[in-house]
Amino acid sequence: MGITDWADKKDGAFKRQVSSFRDHIEPNGQFPPEKDRYHLYVSYACPWAHRTLIVRKLKGLDEFIDVSVVHPQMLDGGWHFETPENAEKEAKPASAHDFDSFPAATADKLHGFNYVSELYKKAQPDYAARFTVPVLWDKKENTIVSNESAEIIRDLTQAFDSLLPEGAAKDLDLYPEELRGEIDSFNEWVYDGINNGVYKCGFATSQTAYSAAAEQLAKSLDRVEDILSDGRDYFIAGRLTEADVRLFTTIVRYDPVYYVHFKCNWGLIRHDYPNINRWLKNLYWNNPAFKDTTNFEHIKEHYYYSHAQINPYRIVPYGPNVDIEPLDDSKRKRGDAGDGANKAAKNA
Ligand SMILES: N[C@@H](CCC(=O)N[C@@H](CS)C(=O)NCC(=O)O)C(=O)O
């Protein structure tokens, strides 16, 4: 079943599946924090996986948890890795363009598998749901700890602290006890209206379902814009929390992908939401954990190329110019592709 078949046959509304692996890394639990015991499987394209990459970097866990990155084109077999076997199989559809090489994609560093589905089958042979990323894998028990990004980022933000050297990364708590209520209620409407809201727009198969999702999305973005109108850099308590991380991965994809591909075109972040744009640029340009984990090439390729039901010729658009604006946009000349330029612009 293709991802766009997630839409309900009766009302055409997109329904996201509930994740099945819901264990946690916790001291004294089945999965205790240990250096080099866990492995993350991600796609640079996926906003849910992107959350885990950001938190891994923010918490200085690069040396603790290695990462395998899937190829951005998600075709019939689901997410795949770069392997000689797959390279041979990747007979491109007639409409294929020539962006076949994605340097940031890796092999499956643990098993050498061809597909993410093989991981799920290894962990649970009778697994019958979708083969999604991110996947947090335990090398000791040879199984999946979690495939739910919201919970993986909570584990990464706290579970390894006892093993981390003193410093800013160890001290950073993205979900501090005293702010949990506020973070939870922010996350709730932001998830429904925006994080998942863009998918509800994009994968709707009826006008009614699309219109309801688009209206909810527009209202939620207005609400976010309003919160940021006092000039704040972070949503909650003047500090970086998981609320910022979770919204960032959707907003950074908005102008390059969701506006066009998912018909989220009530407004562009850069033109219509100046406060959200300022917040976005600050995180991206001033904190390497955000910029270094954002790969616009994978992002654009994945969405436009993989969802043939929405984009049957798999054309990846030329723009926008630029994927994200520079910090000081007044310095940008018209036609200057800048640092955030997309591959099409660079190759033109
Ligand atoms: N609830 C999951 C959702 C993950 C998810 O839907 N990932 C998408 C990529 S953006 C996926 O892997 N889809 C593959 C499929 O559905 O076949 C999470 O937040 O971790």
Short mmCIF file of C-alpha atoms and ligand atoms in Angstrom, two decimals:
data_model
loop_
_atom_site.label_atom_id
_atom_site.label_comp_id
_atom_site.label_asym_id
_atom_site.label_seq_id
_atom_site.Cartn_x
_atom_site.Cartn_y
_atom_site.Cartn_z
CA MET A 1 0.00 0.00 0.00
CA GLY A 2 1.46 3.36 -1.02
CA ILE A 3 1.78 6.17 1.50
CA THR A 4 -0.91 8.20 -0.23
CA ASP A 5 -3.30 5.28 0.28
CA TRP A 6 -3.25 6.22 3.94
CA ALA A 7 -6.15 8.49 3.15
CA ASP A 8 -9.46 7.11 4.32
CA LYS A 9 -11.43 5.69 1.38
CA LYS A 10 -14.66 7.22 2.68
CA ASP A 11 -13.76 10.79 3.55
CA GLY A 12 -10.39 11.19 1.81
CA ALA A 13 -8.68 12.33 5.02
CA PHE A 14 -5.10 11.28 5.76
CA LYS A 15 -4.71 9.04 8.84
CA ARG A 16 -1.20 8.54 10.23
CA GLN A 17 -0.47 5.11 11.68
CA VAL A 18 0.44 4.74 15.34
CA SER A 19 4.08 3.68 15.82
CA SER A 20 4.57 0.11 17.06
CA PHE A 21 7.96 0.02 18.79
CA ARG A 22 7.67 2.14 21.91
CA ASP A 23 10.50 1.14 24.24
CA HIS A 24 12.85 3.58 25.91
CA ILE A 25 16.51 4.01 26.66
CA GLU A 26 16.57 4.40 30.42
CA PRO A 27 18.91 3.54 33.26
CA ASN A 28 18.07 0.12 34.77
CA GLY A 29 15.65 -0.66 31.96
CA GLN A 30 15.86 -3.26 29.18
CA PHE A 31 17.71 -0.66 27.09
CA PRO A 32 20.16 1.19 29.34
CA PRO A 33 22.27 4.09 28.03
CA GLU A 34 25.60 2.79 26.70
CA LYS A 35 28.14 4.21 24.32
CA ASP A 36 27.99 2.70 20.81
CA ARG A 37 25.14 0.33 21.64
CA TYR A 38 22.41 2.08 19.64
CA HIS A 39 22.16 3.02 15.97
CA LEU A 40 19.84 5.49 14.29
CA TYR A 41 18.31 4.85 10.89
CA VAL A 42 17.15 8.09 9.30
CA SER A 43 16.24 9.87 6.14
CA TYR A 44 17.49 13.42 5.73
CA ALA A 45 14.23 14.10 3.97
CA CYS A 46 11.94 13.05 6.78
CA PRO A 47 10.89 15.71 9.29
CA TRP A 48 10.36 13.11 12.03
CA ALA A 49 13.81 11.59 11.56
CA HIS A 50 15.26 15.09 11.31
CA ARG A 51 14.15 15.75 14.89
CA THR A 52 16.34 12.89 16.11
CA LEU A 53 19.37 14.13 14.16
CA ILE A 54 19.04 17.60 15.65
CA VAL A 55 18.78 16.34 19.22
CA ARG A 56 21.66 13.88 18.70
CA LYS A 57 23.84 16.85 17.65
CA LEU A 58 22.56 19.24 20.31
CA LYS A 59 23.31 16.66 23.00
CA GLY A 60 26.77 15.84 21.65
CA LEU A 61 25.83 12.21 21.03
CA ASP A 62 27.65 11.80 17.68
CA GLU A 63 30.24 9.55 19.27
CA PHE A 64 27.63 7.57 21.15
CA ILE A 65 25.14 6.78 18.41
CA ASP A 66 26.10 6.23 14.77
CA VAL A 67 23.69 6.87 11.90
CA SER A 68 22.74 5.17 8.63
CA VAL A 69 21.01 7.38 6.04
CA VAL A 70 18.60 6.03 3.44
CA HIS A 71 18.52 7.12 -0.19
CA PRO A 72 15.97 9.95 -0.64
CA GLN A 73 13.96 8.23 -3.37
CA MET A 74 11.30 6.12 -1.70
CA LEU A 75 9.97 3.80 -4.39
CA ASP A 76 7.94 0.56 -4.41
CA GLY A 77 10.04 -1.30 -1.86
CA GLY A 78 9.92 1.63 0.57
CA TRP A 79 13.04 3.32 1.93
CA HIS A 80 16.22 1.76 0.54
CA PHE A 81 19.94 1.97 1.15
CA GLU A 82 22.71 2.51 -1.36
CA THR A 83 23.88 -1.01 -2.19
CA PRO A 84 25.28 -2.48 -5.42
CA GLU A 85 22.17 -4.64 -5.67
CA ASN A 86 19.88 -1.66 -5.34
CA ALA A 87 21.90 0.42 -7.76
CA GLU A 88 21.29 -2.26 -10.37
CA LYS A 89 17.60 -2.52 -9.55
CA GLU A 90 17.05 1.21 -9.70
CA ALA A 91 15.86 1.15 -13.26
CA LYS A 92 14.50 4.67 -13.38
CA PRO A 93 11.01 5.51 -14.55
CA ALA A 94 10.91 7.20 -17.96
CA SER A 95 10.49 10.58 -16.32
CA ALA A 96 13.63 10.24 -14.22
CA HIS A 97 15.86 13.27 -14.09
CA ASP A 98 19.56 13.04 -13.64
CA PHE A 99 19.96 13.64 -9.92
CA ASP A 100 20.87 10.11 -9.01
CA SER A 101 23.77 10.59 -6.73
CA PHE A 102 23.11 11.59 -3.16
CA PRO A 103 26.43 11.71 -1.35
CA ALA A 104 24.93 11.91 2.14
CA ALA A 105 23.09 8.58 1.68
CA THR A 106 24.89 5.60 3.21
CA ALA A 107 24.72 1.84 3.25
CA ASP A 108 23.02 0.14 6.18
CA LYS A 109 26.14 0.23 8.31
CA LEU A 110 25.05 -2.59 10.60
CA HIS A 111 23.50 -5.26 8.41
CA GLY A 112 24.17 -4.21 4.82
CA PHE A 113 20.44 -4.52 4.13
CA ASN A 114 18.88 -3.20 0.95
CA TYR A 115 15.66 -1.93 2.54
CA VAL A 116 14.45 -0.51 5.84
CA SER A 117 11.72 -3.16 5.72
CA GLU A 118 14.40 -5.80 6.37
CA LEU A 119 15.20 -4.16 9.70
CA TYR A 120 11.60 -4.40 10.78
CA LYS A 121 11.38 -8.05 9.68
CA LYS A 122 14.54 -8.84 11.61
CA ALA A 123 13.16 -7.24 14.76
CA GLN A 124 9.70 -8.74 14.33
CA PRO A 125 9.18 -11.27 11.53
CA ASP A 126 5.40 -10.85 11.53
CA TYR A 127 5.51 -7.03 11.50
CA ALA A 128 2.66 -5.91 9.28
CA ALA A 129 2.60 -2.12 9.46
CA ARG A 130 4.54 0.58 7.59
CA PHE A 131 8.32 0.63 7.44
CA THR A 132 9.01 4.12 8.67
CA VAL A 133 12.05 6.11 9.74
CA PRO A 134 13.41 7.01 12.20
CA VAL A 135 14.34 3.67 13.72
CA LEU A 136 16.41 3.43 16.88
CA TRP A 137 18.17 0.06 16.79
CA ASP A 138 19.79 -1.80 19.67
CA LYS A 139 22.94 -3.65 18.57
CA LYS A 140 23.03 -5.79 21.69
CA GLU A 141 19.52 -7.21 21.61
CA ASN A 142 19.34 -6.94 17.84
CA THR A 143 16.01 -5.25 17.80
CA ILE A 144 14.18 -1.97 17.39
CA VAL A 145 13.91 0.10 20.56
CA SER A 146 11.61 2.73 19.10
CA ASN A 147 10.26 3.99 15.81
CA GLU A 148 8.52 7.01 17.33
CA SER A 149 10.49 10.21 16.93
CA ALA A 150 8.64 12.12 19.65
CA GLU A 151 9.81 9.52 22.17
CA ILE A 152 13.29 8.98 20.73
CA ILE A 153 14.09 12.69 21.19
CA ARG A 154 12.98 12.54 24.82
CA ASP A 155 15.33 9.61 25.42
CA LEU A 156 18.22 11.36 23.68
CA THR A 157 17.71 14.55 25.64
CA GLN A 158 18.00 12.86 29.04
CA ALA A 159 19.03 9.21 29.07
CA PHE A 160 22.70 9.66 28.24
CA ASP A 161 23.42 12.54 30.60
CA SER A 162 25.26 10.40 33.15
CA LEU A 163 27.75 9.38 30.41
CA LEU A 164 28.32 12.83 28.95
CA PRO A 165 31.26 15.08 29.88
CA GLU A 166 30.45 18.23 31.83
CA GLY A 167 29.39 21.05 29.51
CA ALA A 168 26.64 22.75 27.62
CA ALA A 169 25.42 19.63 25.81
CA LYS A 170 25.00 17.69 29.02
CA ASP A 171 23.25 20.65 30.68
CA LEU A 172 20.84 21.16 27.81
CA ASP A 173 17.43 19.84 28.78
CA LEU A 174 14.92 20.18 25.96
CA TYR A 175 12.04 18.95 28.12
CA PRO A 176 12.60 20.36 31.59
CA GLU A 177 10.25 19.21 34.31
CA GLU A 178 8.82 22.65 35.08
CA LEU A 179 7.97 23.36 31.41
CA ARG A 180 6.46 20.01 30.46
CA GLY A 181 2.85 21.14 30.69
CA GLU A 182 3.50 24.14 28.46
CA ILE A 183 5.58 22.15 25.97
CA ASP A 184 3.00 19.37 25.80
CA SER A 185 0.10 21.68 25.07
CA PHE A 186 2.11 23.60 22.44
CA ASN A 187 3.19 20.33 20.79
CA GLU A 188 -0.36 19.07 20.67
CA TRP A 189 -1.92 21.76 18.51
CA VAL A 190 1.28 22.27 16.51
CA TYR A 191 1.41 18.55 15.67
CA ASP A 192 -2.18 18.37 14.59
CA GLY A 193 -2.32 21.68 12.76
CA ILE A 194 1.18 21.94 11.29
CA ASN A 195 3.58 18.93 11.62
CA ASN A 196 0.91 16.47 10.60
CA GLY A 197 -1.25 19.22 9.12
CA VAL A 198 0.93 19.59 6.02
CA TYR A 199 0.58 15.84 5.40
CA LYS A 200 -3.18 16.07 5.87
CA CYS A 201 -3.22 18.70 3.12
CA GLY A 202 -0.87 16.83 0.83
CA PHE A 203 -2.35 13.36 1.10
CA ALA A 204 -6.02 14.31 1.18
CA THR A 205 -8.00 12.67 -1.59
CA SER A 206 -11.15 14.76 -1.24
CA GLN A 207 -11.70 18.51 -1.47
CA THR A 208 -13.50 18.51 1.87
CA ALA A 209 -10.64 16.80 3.70
CA TYR A 210 -8.06 19.04 2.03
CA SER A 211 -9.94 22.26 2.74
CA ALA A 212 -10.41 21.42 6.40
CA ALA A 213 -6.71 20.61 6.79
CA ALA A 214 -5.61 23.73 4.87
CA GLU A 215 -7.78 25.99 6.99
CA GLN A 216 -6.51 24.42 10.21
CA LEU A 217 -2.93 24.79 8.97
CA ALA A 218 -3.40 28.46 8.08
CA LYS A 219 -4.94 29.20 11.48
CA SER A 220 -2.18 27.34 13.31
CA LEU A 221 0.54 29.21 11.42
CA ASP A 222 -1.17 32.50 12.30
CA ARG A 223 -1.16 31.43 15.92
CA VAL A 224 2.58 30.65 15.80
CA GLU A 225 3.28 33.93 14.01
CA ASP A 226 1.40 35.74 16.73
CA ILE A 227 3.35 34.06 19.56
CA LEU A 228 6.61 35.14 17.94
CA SER A 229 5.45 38.73 17.41
CA ASP A 230 7.15 39.87 20.63
CA GLY A 231 10.51 39.14 18.98
CA ARG A 232 11.30 35.99 20.93
CA ASP A 233 13.78 33.47 19.53
CA TYR A 234 12.28 30.43 21.28
CA PHE A 235 8.70 29.46 21.93
CA ILE A 236 8.84 28.60 25.59
CA ALA A 237 10.44 30.31 28.58
CA GLY A 238 13.10 32.09 26.48
CA ARG A 239 15.09 28.89 25.96
CA LEU A 240 15.52 26.19 23.35
CA THR A 241 13.11 23.32 23.98
CA GLU A 242 11.77 20.40 22.00
CA ALA A 243 8.93 22.70 20.90
CA ASP A 244 11.44 24.57 18.70
CA VAL A 245 13.04 21.37 17.40
CA ARG A 246 9.72 19.80 16.47
CA LEU A 247 8.40 22.82 14.60
CA PHE A 248 11.72 23.62 12.89
CA THR A 249 11.75 20.40 10.87
CA THR A 250 8.37 21.22 9.35
CA ILE A 251 8.98 24.93 8.76
CA VAL A 252 12.36 24.44 7.08
CA ARG A 253 10.61 22.20 4.50
CA TYR A 254 7.68 24.56 4.02
CA ASP A 255 8.74 26.89 1.21
CA PRO A 256 10.87 24.38 -0.74
CA VAL A 257 8.34 21.53 -0.58
CA TYR A 258 5.03 21.80 1.27
CA TYR A 259 3.92 25.05 -0.34
CA VAL A 260 4.02 23.46 -3.79
CA HIS A 261 3.90 19.68 -3.39
CA PHE A 262 1.37 19.50 -0.53
CA LYS A 263 -0.68 22.54 -1.67
CA CYS A 264 0.05 24.43 1.55
CA ASN A 265 -0.11 27.69 -0.33
CA TRP A 266 -2.03 30.08 1.87
CA GLY A 267 1.28 31.80 2.47
CA LEU A 268 5.02 31.40 2.06
CA ILE A 269 7.04 31.50 5.25
CA ARG A 270 9.50 34.02 3.78
CA HIS A 271 6.85 36.40 2.46
CA ASP A 272 3.88 36.02 4.74
CA TYR A 273 5.18 35.04 8.16
CA PRO A 274 8.06 37.40 9.01
CA ASN A 275 8.27 36.31 12.65
CA ILE A 276 8.34 32.61 11.82
CA ASN A 277 10.94 33.35 9.15
CA ARG A 278 13.12 35.23 11.65
CA TRP A 279 12.82 32.37 14.19
CA LEU A 280 13.63 29.81 11.45
CA LYS A 281 16.69 31.67 10.15
CA ASN A 282 18.03 32.21 13.65
CA LEU A 283 17.94 28.50 14.44
CA TYR A 284 19.32 27.48 11.06
CA TRP A 285 22.16 29.98 10.76
CA ASN A 286 23.14 30.38 14.39
CA ASN A 287 23.04 26.79 15.64
CA PRO A 288 24.98 24.17 13.67
CA ALA A 289 22.80 21.35 15.03
CA PHE A 290 20.01 22.72 12.86
CA LYS A 291 21.96 23.70 9.75
CA ASP A 292 24.25 20.66 9.62
CA THR A 293 21.36 18.23 9.81
CA THR A 294 19.32 19.96 7.09
CA ASN A 295 19.89 18.56 3.63
CA PHE A 296 17.73 20.36 1.07
CA GLU A 297 18.84 18.08 -1.73
CA HIS A 298 17.47 15.00 0.03
CA ILE A 299 14.38 16.89 1.19
CA LYS A 300 13.34 18.07 -2.25
CA GLU A 301 14.25 14.90 -4.05
CA HIS A 302 12.36 12.71 -1.64
CA TYR A 303 8.99 14.40 -1.67
CA TYR A 304 8.69 15.37 -5.31
CA TYR A 305 10.21 12.15 -6.62
CA SER A 306 8.59 9.62 -4.30
CA HIS A 307 4.93 10.59 -4.29
CA ALA A 308 4.00 9.75 -7.84
CA GLN A 309 0.29 9.90 -6.97
CA ILE A 310 0.72 13.62 -6.33
CA ASN A 311 3.46 14.30 -8.89
CA PRO A 312 3.19 11.60 -11.58
CA TYR A 313 6.15 12.80 -13.67
CA ARG A 314 8.38 13.07 -10.59
CA ILE A 315 9.59 16.50 -11.68
CA VAL A 316 11.65 18.18 -8.96
CA PRO A 317 11.06 21.95 -9.21
CA TYR A 318 13.86 24.33 -10.05
CA GLY A 319 13.22 26.72 -7.15
CA PRO A 320 12.85 28.22 -4.78
CA ASN A 321 15.69 30.66 -4.91
CA VAL A 322 16.87 30.17 -2.15
CA ASP A 323 15.90 27.15 -0.02
CA ILE A 324 16.31 29.30 3.10
CA GLU A 325 17.07 32.99 3.17
CA PRO A 326 20.35 34.30 4.54
CA LEU A 327 20.24 35.84 8.01
CA ASP A 328 20.34 39.33 6.59
CA ASP A 329 18.25 39.16 3.45
CA SER A 330 18.97 42.76 2.53
CA LYS A 331 22.46 41.62 1.49
CA ARG A 332 21.10 39.21 -1.10
CA LYS A 333 21.03 40.40 -4.69
CA ARG A 334 18.29 39.29 -7.00
CA GLY A 335 19.32 36.07 -8.75
CA ASP A 336 22.00 35.37 -6.16
CA ALA A 337 21.40 31.75 -5.18
CA GLY A 338 23.32 32.13 -1.93
CA ASP A 339 24.34 29.40 0.45
CA GLY A 340 20.96 27.75 0.56
CA ALA A 341 20.84 27.27 -3.19
CA ASN A 342 19.29 24.10 -4.47
CA LYS A 343 21.02 21.64 -6.69
CA ALA A 344 19.05 22.56 -9.78
CA ALA A 345 20.16 26.17 -9.48
CA LYS A 346 23.76 25.12 -8.97
CA ASN A 347 23.72 22.86 -12.00
CA ALA A 348 21.97 25.30 -14.29
N1 LIG B 1 5.28 8.59 14.03
C1 LIG B 1 6.44 8.43 13.30
C2 LIG B 1 6.20 8.81 11.86
C3 LIG B 1 7.39 8.52 10.99
C4 LIG B 1 7.03 8.59 9.50
O1 LIG B 1 5.85 8.64 9.10
N2 LIG B 1 8.07 8.60 8.64
C5 LIG B 1 7.83 8.60 7.20
C6 LIG B 1 8.85 9.48 6.49
S1 LIG B 1 8.60 11.18 6.70
C7 LIG B 1 8.08 7.23 6.63
O2 LIG B 1 9.08 6.60 6.94
N3 LIG B 1 7.20 6.75 5.75
C8 LIG B 1 7.40 5.51 5.04
C9 LIG B 1 6.12 4.81 4.77
O3 LIG B 1 5.10 5.19 5.30
O4 LIG B 1 6.16 3.83 4.02
C10 LIG B 1 7.52 9.28 13.94
O5 LIG B 1 7.27 10.45 14.25
O6 LIG B 1 8.60 8.76 14.18
#
